mmCIF file of C-alpha atoms in Angstrom:
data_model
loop_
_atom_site.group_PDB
_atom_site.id
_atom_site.type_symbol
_atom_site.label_atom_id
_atom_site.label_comp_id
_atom_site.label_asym_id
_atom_site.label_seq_id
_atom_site.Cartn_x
_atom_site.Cartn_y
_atom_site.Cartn_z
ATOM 1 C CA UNK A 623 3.056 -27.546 4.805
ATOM 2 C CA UNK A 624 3.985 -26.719 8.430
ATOM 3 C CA UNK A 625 7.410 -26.242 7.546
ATOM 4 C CA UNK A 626 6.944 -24.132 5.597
ATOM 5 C CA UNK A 627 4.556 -22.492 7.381
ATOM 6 C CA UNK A 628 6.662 -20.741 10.303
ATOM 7 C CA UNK A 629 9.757 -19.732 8.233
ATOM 8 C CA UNK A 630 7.150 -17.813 6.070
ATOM 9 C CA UNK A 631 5.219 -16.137 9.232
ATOM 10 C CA UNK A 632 9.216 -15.275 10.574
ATOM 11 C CA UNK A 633 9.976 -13.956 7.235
ATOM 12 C CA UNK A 634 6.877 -11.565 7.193
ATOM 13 C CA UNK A 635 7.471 -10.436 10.491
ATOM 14 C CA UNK A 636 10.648 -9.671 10.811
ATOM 15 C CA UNK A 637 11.788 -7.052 8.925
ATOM 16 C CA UNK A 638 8.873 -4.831 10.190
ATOM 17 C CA UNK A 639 10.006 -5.333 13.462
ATOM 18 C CA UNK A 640 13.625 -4.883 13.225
ATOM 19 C CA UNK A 641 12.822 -1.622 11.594
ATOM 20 C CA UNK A 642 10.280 -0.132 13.555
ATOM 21 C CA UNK A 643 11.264 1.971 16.624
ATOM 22 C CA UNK A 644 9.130 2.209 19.898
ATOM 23 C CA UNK A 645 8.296 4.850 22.235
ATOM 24 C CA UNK A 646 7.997 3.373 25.796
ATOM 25 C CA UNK A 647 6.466 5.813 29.067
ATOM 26 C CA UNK A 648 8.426 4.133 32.198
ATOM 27 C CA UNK A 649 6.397 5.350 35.545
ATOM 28 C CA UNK A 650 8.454 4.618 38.462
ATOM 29 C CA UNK A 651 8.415 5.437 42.523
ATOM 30 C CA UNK A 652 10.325 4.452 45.479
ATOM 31 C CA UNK A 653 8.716 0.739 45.362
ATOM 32 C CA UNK A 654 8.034 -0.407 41.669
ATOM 33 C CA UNK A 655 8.490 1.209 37.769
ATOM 34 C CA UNK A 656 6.539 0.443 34.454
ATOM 35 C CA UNK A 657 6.896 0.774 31.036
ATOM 36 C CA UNK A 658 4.014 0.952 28.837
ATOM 37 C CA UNK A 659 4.801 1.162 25.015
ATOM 38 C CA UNK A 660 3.181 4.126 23.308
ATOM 39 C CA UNK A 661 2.195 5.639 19.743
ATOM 40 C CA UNK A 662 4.631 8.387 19.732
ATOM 41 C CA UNK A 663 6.975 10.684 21.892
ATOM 42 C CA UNK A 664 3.995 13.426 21.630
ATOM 43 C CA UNK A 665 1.441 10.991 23.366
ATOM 44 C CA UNK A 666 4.258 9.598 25.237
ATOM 45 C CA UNK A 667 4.610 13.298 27.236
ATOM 46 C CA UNK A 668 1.134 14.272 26.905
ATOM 47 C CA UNK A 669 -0.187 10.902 28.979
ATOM 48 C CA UNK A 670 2.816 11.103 31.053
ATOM 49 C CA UNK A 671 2.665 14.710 32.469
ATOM 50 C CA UNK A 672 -1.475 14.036 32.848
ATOM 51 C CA UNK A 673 -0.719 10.287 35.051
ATOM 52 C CA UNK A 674 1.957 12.199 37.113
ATOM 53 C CA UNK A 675 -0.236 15.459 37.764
ATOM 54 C CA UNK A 676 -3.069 13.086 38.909
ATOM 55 C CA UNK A 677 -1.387 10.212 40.226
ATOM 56 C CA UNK A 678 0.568 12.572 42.645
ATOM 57 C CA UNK A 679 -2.808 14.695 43.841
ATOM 58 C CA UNK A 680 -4.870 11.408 44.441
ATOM 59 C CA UNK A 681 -2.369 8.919 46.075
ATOM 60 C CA UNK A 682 -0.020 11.484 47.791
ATOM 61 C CA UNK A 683 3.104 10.075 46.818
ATOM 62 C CA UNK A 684 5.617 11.167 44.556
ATOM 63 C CA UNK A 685 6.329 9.345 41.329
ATOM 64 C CA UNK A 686 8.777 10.765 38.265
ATOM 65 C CA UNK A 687 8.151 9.619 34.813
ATOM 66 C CA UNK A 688 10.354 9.392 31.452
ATOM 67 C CA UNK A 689 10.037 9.019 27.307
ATOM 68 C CA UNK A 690 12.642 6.811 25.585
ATOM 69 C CA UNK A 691 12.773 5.224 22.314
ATOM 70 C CA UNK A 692 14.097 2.024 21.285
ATOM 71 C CA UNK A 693 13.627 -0.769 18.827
#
């Protein structure tokens, strides 16, 4: 029954993954970047223009920000 077991989990989860496509925000500055997976591109921009406007005015420092998509 347990070898059956992960083939069948694979099998399930697969194709929904091969097929979907992700929308990632990558924050980056001079020292370090990050990529946080989002919903969509829309939320993608939205949250990235707001962390940028804020990030900037609180710390001082200037960080960019981008939206790509992948699988």
């Amino acid at each position: 029954m347990k070898r059956l077991l992960l083939p069948l989990l694979a099998a399930l989860a697969l194709p929904a993954s091969v097929n979907a496509e992700s929308v990632w925000l990558v924050i980056s500055n001079t020292q370090a970047s990050k990529k946080i997976e989002m919903n969509d591109m829309e939320q993608c921009k939205e949250i990235g223009e707001f962390w940028a406007m804020n990030a900037n005015a609180a710390n001082g420092f200037f960080a960019s920000w981008s939206c790509s998509s992948g699988k």
